[in-house]
Structure formats: structure tokens, C-alpha cells
Amino acid sequence: MIGHETAPVTTGRDEVFQVEEHGIDPIPDAERHGSAKDVFWLWFGSNLTFTYVINGALAVAFGLSFWQATAVVVLGGLSFLAIGAAGLSGVRTGTATLVISRAAFGVRGNWPAGLLNWIVSIGYTVVNTVVGTLALEAFFADLGWHGGHASRALALGVTLALTFAVALWGHATVQFAERWMAYVLAVGFAALLVLVLPGSDTSAPSAAPGASGWSLAFVVMLAGPFSYLPMPADYTRYLPRTTSLKAVTLSGALGGFVSSVALGVAGVAAATQADMTDAVAGVESLLPGWFQPLFLALVLGGSVTNSIITLYSSSLNLQVLGIPWNRARAIVISAAVTAAGSLGALFLTDFTTSLLSFLSLLIIVFAPWGGVFLADMVLRRCAYDSAALHTRDGGAYWYRAGWHPAGLTALLAGLLFSALTCDSELWTGPLVAPLGGADLTLLGAVVSGLVYVLLARRTATPAHP
């Protein structure tokens, strides 16, 4: 007998400040609502995060000039076209991205990739939580309280509480919070850009960045957008089925592009004027005294908006992995792991080194996974058998005992290529030196996508209504 999803199947309206009852179960047509503009505000608000300022500064640290680093920032922002397009799968199926990826990897084969994605998404939540915590700690210091570990611990608690409260309520509250926080953050970060940009040093550096500098800058800049690949359907699954691919793609792409590019350029500009070893302190040193408290509030707010969506998606991810709890209970696990990781990053390690290492290794996982997922979506023309996606034993996506050889082979091929060509603090692939120091990790997506197309042309076909 064919089994079905163990996660609770519920009904209920998607309302602001009420705990969402749905998890990864398909959203019924009668409960669909909203429009593509909601996708714009989600990706615009969630990417108004100081992490992009740090990424822009890192591009300069790798030896790029102001204009070279700005070009990398802009090209990185264009990758949100893929994030926007991936949202159509949620419109068509009414379920989460990591459920839909069962079509590419098989019902059981999706589990290892789902676990990797959960680990990395928690890592990214930790990064943003730490950034927000450091900003709030600096705000306490400006008020005259230099409490050492005590002030840092309090700052961490406040940051985690703000993030957890919104993510716990669920989809409608996440959308609401991202939109209204975006209004405030957009004004503040626009003022930051106006204050920092005029003093930029646009002269070329004395030495060319070389292949290593260029490739590392691209890896860091694309780490953020690529980390969202397992999430887009999570935020489009409530949209009516009639929502168009063009509207979803362009709305999502524009939202992510505008905010990530604006903040990335601010980071580039700041790095040409100040020591960005401590990015928050570096930018703060360029600002007038009256704006510095507002700047720290912006950093905190931006970290919270980004952490909200990664924490929310992680709770759906746990349901995909088989946790037999509803979404609201599952999110407690992700919140606890995030808290533990943040404590370690704040009190046990050097955060700047840890951030660079994490962003570099991030692409090893997300690039190949994203290549397979996007290739599968194109081959199927985003037409899935929704019932089979939630079938545990048998069905269209069972393949060989629940494993899809084509998807897993393509994923492993991409992971191997990325690992061989990765240049990170924690790992340097054996092909990096022969390639002149270039980090080609990003091409793992191309490798995995091409391998999947070659192997799955007959198995990855559109489902008929």
C-alpha cells in the first residue's frame, strides 16, 4: 500500500499574527491568495542585510578596484533571476521547495540533500544573527554600557527573540514583517549609501587582482543568492495557480537585485576608505555621530529580516526530513541549533575568518544542488505530480527504491567538481593551484545541471494533469 506524508495535513487561514497551521502539506486552491508583488517585498526586505556590505568589502579585500568590485556586485545581483524563476514551482504545486526537489533526487534520495541544505541554511542564519548581535552590542557600548560577555549575551538573546517570534507565527506574518521592515530599512540604507559613496576611492589598485581575486569575489557575492535556492517555493506556495511565471520571476529578481546591489556597493565604497576587518566598526567610522546609532539599528534590523526567512524555511525543511511535528514545533529545533551556533561564533571563534570560510564552502553544497533542481524544473516545464511528491512509498518519484540515480549522480559530479576547485580557509582543492589560484566552485552548478540533463532526459518529463 502506498504511504503518504507523515507531516500533519491541516486546514486554516493564513493570517498575520496567528500561528500558521500549514506546513509542507499542499495549500488548497481555496486558501491561495496574494500576488506576485508580495514576492518582490519578500526578497527586497530580506536582502536589506549588512551581510551584503561585508561581501562588497571582501571583494575589495581580494584586490579588486572600486569599479571591478561594483561590477561583481551587479552580476551577483542578476542571479536573483534564478531565485525568482524557482518560485513558480511553489505556485504550481502549493508546497515547499525541498518537497519539490524529490522529483529530482527521489523520495529517499532527497533526504541527504535536504539534510545538507538544512545544515547550511542554519549556518547562514547564524551568520546574520551574529552580525545583528555585534551591532546591538556596539549600540549598548554607545550608550555607555561596556558589559563584556554580559552585554553580548543580552544582544544575542534580543536578536534571537525578534527572529524567532516572527518565524514562529508563519507565512503571513513573515510576509507582513518583511514588507513593513523593508519600508524603514530602505530609507535608512539609502541614507547610508548617500553618506558613504561620495568619499569612495575609485582609483585602480597598484596590482591586478588576478584569477584568484576575481573568482573569490564572485564566490562570496553569489553565496547569498545561491543559499536561497532551496527556499523560493516556500513563499510562493500560497499564490493562486494563475500567477504567471513572468510576474513571479521579475518580482523576485527585482526585489533581491535592488537591495543586494545597493548594499554591496555601499560595502565596496566603505572598503576603499576604511579598515573593514571589523565591518560594522569600519562603516561606523565613516558616518557622522548623529547617524551612528541609526546605522547600528539598521544592521540589527537587516540581520533579523534575513534570519526570519531562513529560520522559517528550516522548519519546513525538518518536516521534509521526516520530523513528525507541525511546522511551529519543528522551528524550535532550528532556533535551538541557531542559538548554539551563534554562541560558538561569538565566544569561541574569530568571526571574520569563520564568515569567509563559511561563505566559501557554502557554494560547494548549494551550487551543485541548485544546478540539478533548476535543470529538473526546466525539463519538467515546472509540471509536477503533486500527489506523488507527498507519497512515501511508490509513485512517480520513487524511481529505484526511492532513489533517482540521475539526480544523485549529477549532484555528486557537481559536488566533486566544486570540492576540487574550491579555495577556502578550511579547504583548498587540488585543482586550485594548476588553475592559477582561481576558485571555480560556482561552475559546480553548470556541471551538475549538464550531467542531469544528459542522464534524466527520459525520466524527468512533465506530469500530465
Short mmCIF file of C-alpha atoms in Angstrom, two decimals:
data_model
loop_
_atom_site.label_atom_id
_atom_site.label_comp_id
_atom_site.label_asym_id
_atom_site.label_seq_id
_atom_site.Cartn_x
_atom_site.Cartn_y
_atom_site.Cartn_z
CA MET A 1 0.00 0.00 0.00
CA ILE A 2 1.32 3.43 -0.91
CA GLY A 3 2.09 5.64 2.09
CA HIS A 4 1.77 9.38 2.27
CA GLU A 5 3.44 12.32 4.01
CA THR A 6 3.69 11.96 7.78
CA ALA A 7 3.74 15.71 8.42
CA PRO A 8 0.36 16.90 9.71
CA VAL A 9 -2.10 17.93 7.00
CA THR A 10 -4.14 20.86 8.21
CA THR A 11 -6.55 23.50 7.07
CA GLY A 12 -6.75 27.08 8.17
CA ARG A 13 -6.41 30.63 7.03
CA ASP A 14 -3.04 32.28 6.54
CA GLU A 15 -3.34 35.33 8.78
CA VAL A 16 -0.94 37.85 10.30
CA PHE A 17 -0.03 37.29 13.97
CA GLN A 18 -1.69 33.88 14.05
CA VAL A 19 0.36 30.70 14.10
CA GLU A 20 0.29 29.21 10.61
CA GLU A 21 -1.30 25.77 10.59
CA HIS A 22 0.05 24.58 7.26
CA GLY A 23 3.49 23.06 6.82
CA ILE A 24 4.67 21.18 3.75
CA ASP A 25 1.18 19.84 3.01
CA PRO A 26 -0.19 21.27 -0.29
CA ILE A 27 -2.05 24.56 0.06
CA PRO A 28 -5.64 24.09 -1.24
CA ASP A 29 -6.76 26.37 -4.06
CA ALA A 30 -9.45 27.84 -1.82
CA GLU A 31 -6.78 29.13 0.57
CA ARG A 32 -4.49 30.64 -2.08
CA HIS A 33 -4.13 34.40 -2.00
CA GLY A 34 -1.79 37.28 -2.76
CA SER A 35 0.00 38.40 -5.90
CA ALA A 36 3.49 38.49 -7.42
CA LYS A 37 4.21 41.86 -5.77
CA ASP A 38 4.32 40.02 -2.44
CA VAL A 39 7.37 38.17 -3.78
CA PHE A 40 9.07 41.50 -4.51
CA TRP A 41 8.68 42.71 -0.94
CA LEU A 42 9.83 39.40 0.50
CA TRP A 43 13.13 39.32 -1.42
CA PHE A 44 13.64 43.09 -1.20
CA GLY A 45 13.17 43.19 2.57
CA SER A 46 15.07 40.00 3.40
CA ASN A 47 18.13 41.17 1.45
CA LEU A 48 18.40 44.53 3.17
CA THR A 49 21.04 42.90 5.32
CA PHE A 50 24.51 44.08 6.31
CA THR A 51 25.96 40.80 5.03
CA TYR A 52 25.99 42.30 1.53
CA VAL A 53 28.02 45.25 2.82
CA ILE A 54 30.54 42.75 4.18
CA ASN A 55 30.56 40.87 0.86
CA GLY A 56 31.22 44.07 -1.09
CA ALA A 57 34.08 44.92 1.26
CA LEU A 58 35.55 41.43 0.81
CA ALA A 59 35.63 41.95 -2.97
CA VAL A 60 37.92 44.95 -2.42
CA ALA A 61 39.97 42.96 0.09
CA PHE A 62 40.59 40.39 -2.67
CA GLY A 63 42.31 43.11 -4.70
CA LEU A 64 39.51 44.43 -6.92
CA SER A 65 39.17 48.14 -7.62
CA PHE A 66 36.01 50.10 -6.86
CA TRP A 67 34.62 49.63 -10.37
CA GLN A 68 35.68 46.00 -10.65
CA ALA A 69 34.08 45.13 -7.33
CA THR A 70 30.94 47.04 -8.30
CA ALA A 71 30.69 45.01 -11.50
CA VAL A 72 30.90 41.79 -9.48
CA VAL A 73 28.16 43.08 -7.15
CA VAL A 74 25.86 43.84 -10.09
CA LEU A 75 26.46 40.49 -11.78
CA GLY A 76 25.85 38.75 -8.46
CA GLY A 77 22.53 40.57 -8.14
CA LEU A 78 21.40 39.25 -11.52
CA SER A 79 21.45 35.73 -10.08
CA PHE A 80 18.17 36.57 -8.39
CA LEU A 81 16.56 35.85 -11.76
CA ALA A 82 17.04 32.15 -10.97
CA ILE A 83 15.62 32.62 -7.46
CA GLY A 84 12.56 34.36 -8.85
CA ALA A 85 12.00 31.70 -11.51
CA ALA A 86 12.30 28.88 -8.98
CA GLY A 87 9.27 30.30 -7.19
CA LEU A 88 6.95 29.11 -9.96
CA SER A 89 7.28 25.55 -8.66
CA GLY A 90 5.54 26.64 -5.47
CA VAL A 91 2.71 28.24 -7.44
CA ARG A 92 2.18 25.03 -9.42
CA THR A 93 2.37 22.56 -6.51
CA GLY A 94 1.41 24.52 -3.39
CA THR A 95 4.26 23.02 -1.40
CA ALA A 96 7.83 23.74 -0.27
CA THR A 97 10.94 23.70 -2.47
CA LEU A 98 12.54 20.78 -0.66
CA VAL A 99 9.43 18.69 -1.25
CA ILE A 100 9.51 19.53 -4.96
CA SER A 101 13.16 18.51 -5.18
CA ARG A 102 12.04 14.92 -4.52
CA ALA A 103 11.26 14.86 -8.23
CA ALA A 104 14.95 15.38 -8.99
CA PHE A 105 16.52 13.14 -6.35
CA GLY A 106 13.80 10.63 -5.46
CA VAL A 107 11.73 10.48 -2.30
CA ARG A 108 14.53 8.86 -0.30
CA GLY A 109 17.40 10.31 -2.32
CA ASN A 110 16.16 13.79 -1.43
CA TRP A 111 16.90 13.17 2.26
CA PRO A 112 20.72 13.58 2.18
CA ALA A 113 20.47 16.74 0.08
CA GLY A 114 17.74 18.02 2.37
CA LEU A 115 19.93 17.44 5.42
CA LEU A 116 22.86 19.30 3.81
CA ASN A 117 20.59 22.20 2.91
CA TRP A 118 19.21 22.37 6.45
CA ILE A 119 22.72 22.49 7.91
CA VAL A 120 23.85 25.25 5.55
CA SER A 121 20.65 27.29 5.98
CA ILE A 122 21.15 27.17 9.75
CA GLY A 123 24.75 28.28 9.16
CA TYR A 124 23.55 31.30 7.20
CA THR A 125 21.03 32.13 9.95
CA VAL A 126 23.91 32.02 12.42
CA VAL A 127 25.94 34.44 10.27
CA ASN A 128 23.15 37.01 10.22
CA THR A 129 22.36 36.51 13.89
CA VAL A 130 25.98 37.18 14.82
CA VAL A 131 26.07 40.34 12.68
CA GLY A 132 22.93 41.64 14.38
CA THR A 133 24.27 40.74 17.81
CA LEU A 134 27.54 42.61 17.26
CA ALA A 135 25.61 45.68 16.09
CA LEU A 136 23.36 45.65 19.15
CA GLU A 137 26.39 45.16 21.41
CA ALA A 138 28.00 48.21 19.79
CA PHE A 139 24.77 50.14 20.39
CA PHE A 140 24.95 49.24 24.08
CA ALA A 141 28.55 50.48 24.12
CA ASP A 142 27.48 53.81 22.59
CA LEU A 143 25.00 54.14 25.45
CA GLY A 144 27.87 53.69 27.89
CA TRP A 145 27.41 50.05 28.82
CA HIS A 146 30.55 48.01 28.23
CA GLY A 147 29.34 44.81 29.79
CA GLY A 148 31.69 42.38 28.08
CA HIS A 149 30.20 38.91 27.82
CA ALA A 150 27.03 40.05 29.59
CA SER A 151 26.17 42.73 27.03
CA ARG A 152 26.99 40.38 24.16
CA ALA A 153 24.81 37.64 25.62
CA LEU A 154 21.90 40.06 26.06
CA ALA A 155 22.33 41.32 22.49
CA LEU A 156 22.23 37.74 21.23
CA GLY A 157 19.09 37.00 23.22
CA VAL A 158 17.27 40.05 21.82
CA THR A 159 18.30 39.25 18.23
CA LEU A 160 17.19 35.63 18.51
CA ALA A 161 13.88 36.61 20.13
CA LEU A 162 13.00 39.06 17.35
CA THR A 163 13.78 36.47 14.69
CA PHE A 164 12.04 33.55 16.37
CA ALA A 165 8.80 35.40 17.16
CA VAL A 166 8.09 36.32 13.53
CA ALA A 167 9.21 32.98 12.07
CA LEU A 168 7.10 31.08 14.61
CA TRP A 169 3.90 32.85 13.55
CA GLY A 170 4.49 31.73 10.00
CA HIS A 171 3.97 32.68 6.38
CA ALA A 172 1.54 35.60 6.62
CA THR A 173 3.45 37.25 9.46
CA VAL A 174 6.76 36.72 7.66
CA GLN A 175 5.40 38.43 4.55
CA PHE A 176 3.93 41.26 6.65
CA ALA A 177 7.11 41.81 8.66
CA GLU A 178 9.39 41.75 5.62
CA ARG A 179 7.27 44.36 3.86
CA TRP A 180 6.99 46.84 6.71
CA MET A 181 10.56 46.43 7.86
CA ALA A 182 11.62 46.99 4.24
CA TYR A 183 9.99 50.43 4.24
CA VAL A 184 12.09 51.53 7.23
CA LEU A 185 15.31 49.76 6.29
CA ALA A 186 15.22 51.01 2.70
CA VAL A 187 15.16 54.64 3.85
CA GLY A 188 17.95 54.04 6.33
CA PHE A 189 20.25 52.14 3.98
CA ALA A 190 19.63 54.70 1.23
CA ALA A 191 20.88 57.37 3.64
CA LEU A 192 23.89 55.16 4.42
CA LEU A 193 24.73 54.89 0.73
CA VAL A 194 24.47 58.67 0.30
CA LEU A 195 26.83 59.22 3.24
CA VAL A 196 29.43 56.60 2.25
CA LEU A 197 29.52 56.72 -1.54
CA PRO A 198 30.91 60.26 -2.14
CA GLY A 199 34.21 59.51 -0.40
CA SER A 200 34.96 56.38 -2.43
CA ASP A 201 38.44 55.90 -3.85
CA THR A 202 37.77 54.94 -7.47
CA SER A 203 41.42 54.70 -8.49
CA ALA A 204 42.79 51.35 -9.63
CA PRO A 205 44.91 49.32 -7.17
CA SER A 206 48.64 49.08 -7.79
CA ALA A 207 48.42 45.35 -8.57
CA ALA A 208 45.84 43.46 -10.62
CA PRO A 209 43.61 41.09 -8.59
CA GLY A 210 44.38 38.05 -10.72
CA ALA A 211 42.22 34.96 -11.24
CA SER A 212 42.13 34.21 -7.51
CA GLY A 213 40.81 37.65 -6.57
CA TRP A 214 38.12 37.68 -9.25
CA SER A 215 36.89 34.16 -8.54
CA LEU A 216 36.80 34.58 -4.76
CA ALA A 217 34.86 37.83 -5.14
CA PHE A 218 32.25 36.06 -7.29
CA VAL A 219 32.01 33.15 -4.87
CA VAL A 220 31.40 35.43 -1.88
CA MET A 221 28.94 37.64 -3.78
CA LEU A 222 26.89 34.72 -5.09
CA ALA A 223 26.85 32.81 -1.82
CA GLY A 224 23.83 34.80 -0.61
CA PRO A 225 21.59 34.33 -3.66
CA PHE A 226 22.60 30.68 -4.06
CA SER A 227 21.71 29.99 -0.44
CA TYR A 228 18.08 30.84 -1.28
CA LEU A 229 17.68 28.15 -3.95
CA PRO A 230 16.04 25.69 -1.52
CA MET A 231 13.50 28.35 -0.43
CA PRO A 232 11.60 30.18 -3.23
CA ALA A 233 8.56 27.88 -3.33
CA ASP A 234 8.18 28.22 0.45
CA TYR A 235 7.00 31.79 -0.15
CA THR A 236 5.03 31.32 -3.38
CA ARG A 237 3.03 28.23 -2.42
CA TYR A 238 0.12 30.38 -1.25
CA LEU A 239 -0.12 32.31 -4.54
CA PRO A 240 -3.03 31.47 -6.89
CA ARG A 241 -2.20 28.96 -9.63
CA THR A 242 -2.94 31.64 -12.24
CA THR A 243 0.07 33.70 -11.15
CA SER A 244 2.37 33.95 -14.18
CA LEU A 245 5.97 32.81 -14.47
CA LYS A 246 6.99 36.23 -15.78
CA ALA A 247 5.42 38.08 -12.85
CA VAL A 248 6.90 35.75 -10.21
CA THR A 249 10.35 35.76 -11.83
CA LEU A 250 10.64 39.51 -12.36
CA SER A 251 9.16 40.46 -8.99
CA GLY A 252 11.51 38.19 -7.07
CA ALA A 253 14.53 39.10 -9.18
CA LEU A 254 13.94 42.85 -8.90
CA GLY A 255 13.44 42.72 -5.15
CA GLY A 256 16.64 40.79 -4.49
CA PHE A 257 18.65 42.71 -7.09
CA VAL A 258 17.90 46.22 -5.83
CA SER A 259 18.67 45.60 -2.17
CA SER A 260 21.70 43.32 -2.62
CA VAL A 261 23.35 45.60 -5.19
CA ALA A 262 22.74 48.79 -3.22
CA LEU A 263 24.25 47.34 -0.06
CA GLY A 264 27.05 45.57 -1.92
CA VAL A 265 28.10 48.89 -3.50
CA ALA A 266 28.00 50.51 -0.04
CA GLY A 267 30.41 47.83 1.15
CA VAL A 268 32.70 48.40 -1.82
CA ALA A 269 32.69 52.16 -1.19
CA ALA A 270 33.41 51.74 2.52
CA ALA A 271 36.28 49.32 1.89
CA THR A 272 38.11 51.91 -0.24
CA GLN A 273 38.06 54.35 2.69
CA ALA A 274 38.33 52.42 5.96
CA ASP A 275 39.73 49.30 7.59
CA MET A 276 36.93 46.74 7.25
CA THR A 277 38.46 43.99 9.37
CA ASP A 278 35.55 44.74 11.69
CA ALA A 279 32.99 45.71 9.07
CA VAL A 280 30.47 47.27 11.45
CA ALA A 281 33.14 49.42 13.13
CA GLY A 282 34.69 50.26 9.76
CA VAL A 283 31.47 51.63 8.27
CA GLU A 284 30.54 53.35 11.53
CA SER A 285 33.83 55.28 11.44
CA LEU A 286 32.76 56.88 8.14
CA LEU A 287 29.44 58.15 9.44
CA PRO A 288 28.56 61.37 11.31
CA GLY A 289 27.91 60.90 15.01
CA TRP A 290 24.18 61.55 14.76
CA PHE A 291 23.73 58.69 12.27
CA GLN A 292 25.79 56.05 14.05
CA PRO A 293 23.02 54.81 16.42
CA LEU A 294 20.65 54.62 13.44
CA PHE A 295 23.25 52.69 11.50
CA LEU A 296 23.57 50.08 14.24
CA ALA A 297 19.78 49.75 14.30
CA LEU A 298 19.86 49.18 10.53
CA VAL A 299 22.41 46.40 10.91
CA LEU A 300 20.29 44.72 13.58
CA GLY A 301 17.08 45.10 11.56
CA GLY A 302 18.69 43.77 8.39
CA SER A 303 20.08 40.72 10.12
CA VAL A 304 16.66 39.94 11.59
CA THR A 305 14.80 40.26 8.25
CA ASN A 306 17.20 37.80 6.63
CA SER A 307 17.26 35.37 9.52
CA ILE A 308 13.47 35.27 9.62
CA ILE A 309 13.11 33.66 6.20
CA THR A 310 15.98 31.20 6.64
CA LEU A 311 14.67 30.12 10.05
CA TYR A 312 11.11 29.78 8.73
CA SER A 313 12.24 27.66 5.78
CA SER A 314 14.36 25.49 8.05
CA SER A 315 11.21 24.40 9.90
CA LEU A 316 9.66 23.21 6.62
CA ASN A 317 12.97 21.51 5.83
CA LEU A 318 12.75 19.49 9.05
CA GLN A 319 9.30 18.28 8.06
CA VAL A 320 10.74 17.18 4.73
CA LEU A 321 13.39 15.22 6.64
CA GLY A 322 10.62 13.36 8.45
CA ILE A 323 10.29 15.16 11.80
CA PRO A 324 6.70 14.17 12.76
CA TRP A 325 5.87 17.58 14.20
CA ASN A 326 3.95 20.51 12.85
CA ARG A 327 5.87 23.49 11.49
CA ALA A 328 5.56 25.58 14.65
CA ARG A 329 7.06 22.85 16.83
CA ALA A 330 9.78 21.96 14.31
CA ILE A 331 11.04 25.53 14.26
CA VAL A 332 12.07 25.20 17.91
CA ILE A 333 14.77 22.71 16.84
CA SER A 334 16.18 25.13 14.27
CA ALA A 335 16.07 28.01 16.73
CA ALA A 336 17.95 25.98 19.36
CA VAL A 337 20.68 24.95 16.89
CA THR A 338 20.95 28.55 15.66
CA ALA A 339 21.39 29.76 19.23
CA ALA A 340 24.12 27.19 19.89
CA GLY A 341 25.94 28.06 16.66
CA SER A 342 25.73 31.77 17.39
CA LEU A 343 27.17 31.26 20.87
CA GLY A 344 30.12 29.41 19.38
CA ALA A 345 30.72 32.04 16.70
CA LEU A 346 30.54 34.90 19.22
CA PHE A 347 32.52 33.45 22.10
CA LEU A 348 34.77 30.70 20.70
CA THR A 349 35.97 31.68 17.19
CA ASP A 350 37.17 34.63 15.11
CA PHE A 351 34.01 35.74 13.31
CA THR A 352 35.61 37.32 10.23
CA THR A 353 37.65 34.21 9.46
CA SER A 354 34.67 31.97 10.14
CA LEU A 355 32.45 34.04 7.83
CA LEU A 356 34.89 33.88 4.92
CA SER A 357 35.36 30.15 5.37
CA PHE A 358 31.63 29.54 5.60
CA LEU A 359 30.75 31.57 2.52
CA SER A 360 33.45 29.85 0.51
CA LEU A 361 32.28 26.36 1.47
CA LEU A 362 28.61 27.29 1.07
CA ILE A 363 28.79 27.17 -2.70
CA ILE A 364 30.14 23.60 -2.67
CA VAL A 365 26.69 22.50 -1.48
CA PHE A 366 24.28 25.00 -2.98
CA ALA A 367 25.73 25.37 -6.47
CA PRO A 368 25.50 21.66 -7.49
CA TRP A 369 22.15 21.19 -5.74
CA GLY A 370 20.76 24.27 -7.45
CA GLY A 371 22.05 23.10 -10.84
CA VAL A 372 20.16 19.81 -10.55
CA PHE A 373 16.98 21.40 -9.17
CA LEU A 374 16.79 24.10 -11.85
CA ALA A 375 17.62 21.63 -14.64
CA ASP A 376 14.87 19.33 -13.40
CA MET A 377 12.39 22.20 -13.27
CA VAL A 378 13.20 23.14 -16.87
CA LEU A 379 12.97 19.55 -18.14
CA ARG A 380 9.58 19.10 -16.48
CA ARG A 381 8.43 22.58 -17.54
CA CYS A 382 7.52 23.04 -13.89
CA ALA A 383 4.71 20.47 -14.20
CA TYR A 384 4.77 18.04 -11.26
CA ASP A 385 2.55 15.28 -9.93
CA SER A 386 1.68 16.97 -6.63
CA ALA A 387 0.28 13.82 -5.03
CA ALA A 388 3.40 11.81 -5.90
CA LEU A 389 5.60 14.43 -4.24
CA HIS A 390 3.95 13.54 -0.93
CA THR A 391 3.98 9.76 -1.43
CA ARG A 392 6.40 7.92 0.82
CA ASP A 393 6.34 4.52 -0.88
CA GLY A 394 5.86 4.25 -4.64
CA GLY A 395 4.59 6.81 -7.10
CA ALA A 396 6.09 8.77 -9.97
CA TYR A 397 9.13 9.90 -7.98
CA TRP A 398 10.00 6.60 -6.32
CA TYR A 399 12.40 5.56 -9.13
CA ARG A 400 14.72 2.83 -7.76
CA ALA A 401 13.70 2.11 -4.18
CA GLY A 402 13.16 5.83 -3.63
CA TRP A 403 16.44 6.98 -5.20
CA HIS A 404 16.82 8.75 -8.55
CA PRO A 405 20.21 7.67 -9.93
CA ALA A 406 20.36 10.53 -12.45
CA GLY A 407 19.79 13.24 -9.83
CA LEU A 408 22.19 11.81 -7.29
CA THR A 409 24.89 11.13 -9.87
CA ALA A 410 24.61 14.70 -11.16
CA LEU A 411 24.73 16.08 -7.63
CA LEU A 412 27.85 14.07 -6.78
CA ALA A 413 29.51 15.16 -10.02
CA GLY A 414 28.87 18.81 -9.16
CA LEU A 415 29.99 18.38 -5.57
CA LEU A 416 33.20 16.69 -6.71
CA PHE A 417 33.97 19.45 -9.22
CA SER A 418 33.26 22.16 -6.65
CA ALA A 419 35.38 20.47 -4.00
CA LEU A 420 38.30 20.08 -6.40
CA THR A 421 38.21 23.75 -7.40
CA CYS A 422 37.32 25.37 -4.04
CA ASP A 423 39.73 27.85 -2.44
CA SER A 424 38.67 28.30 1.19
CA GLU A 425 40.29 28.86 4.56
CA LEU A 426 39.07 25.41 5.54
CA TRP A 427 39.66 23.58 2.27
CA THR A 428 41.70 24.17 -0.88
CA GLY A 429 41.01 21.86 -3.78
CA PRO A 430 43.91 20.19 -5.59
CA LEU A 431 43.00 21.92 -8.88
CA VAL A 432 43.19 25.46 -7.49
CA ALA A 433 46.98 25.79 -7.92
CA PRO A 434 47.05 24.43 -11.51
CA LEU A 435 44.25 26.89 -12.35
CA GLY A 436 46.39 29.83 -11.21
CA GLY A 437 44.58 30.23 -7.90
CA ALA A 438 41.12 30.51 -9.48
CA ASP A 439 38.14 29.28 -7.46
CA LEU A 440 35.69 27.67 -9.91
CA THR A 441 33.28 26.38 -7.29
CA LEU A 442 30.36 28.16 -8.94
CA LEU A 443 30.72 26.07 -12.08
CA GLY A 444 29.62 23.09 -9.99
CA ALA A 445 26.07 24.21 -10.82
CA VAL A 446 26.79 24.03 -14.54
CA VAL A 447 28.45 20.63 -14.21
CA SER A 448 25.61 19.11 -12.16
CA GLY A 449 22.95 20.66 -14.41
CA LEU A 450 24.52 19.35 -17.62
CA VAL A 451 25.07 15.87 -16.17
CA TYR A 452 21.45 15.78 -15.04
CA VAL A 453 20.12 16.80 -18.44
CA LEU A 454 22.18 14.06 -20.10
CA LEU A 455 21.05 11.38 -17.66
CA ALA A 456 17.44 12.38 -16.97
CA ARG A 457 16.05 13.38 -20.35
CA ARG A 458 13.72 10.37 -20.30
CA THR A 459 12.81 10.26 -16.62
CA ALA A 460 12.35 13.98 -15.93
CA THR A 461 9.26 14.65 -18.02
CA PRO A 462 6.29 16.95 -17.36
CA ALA A 463 3.44 15.42 -15.35
CA HIS A 464 0.08 15.42 -17.06
CA PRO A 465 -2.92 16.88 -15.19
#
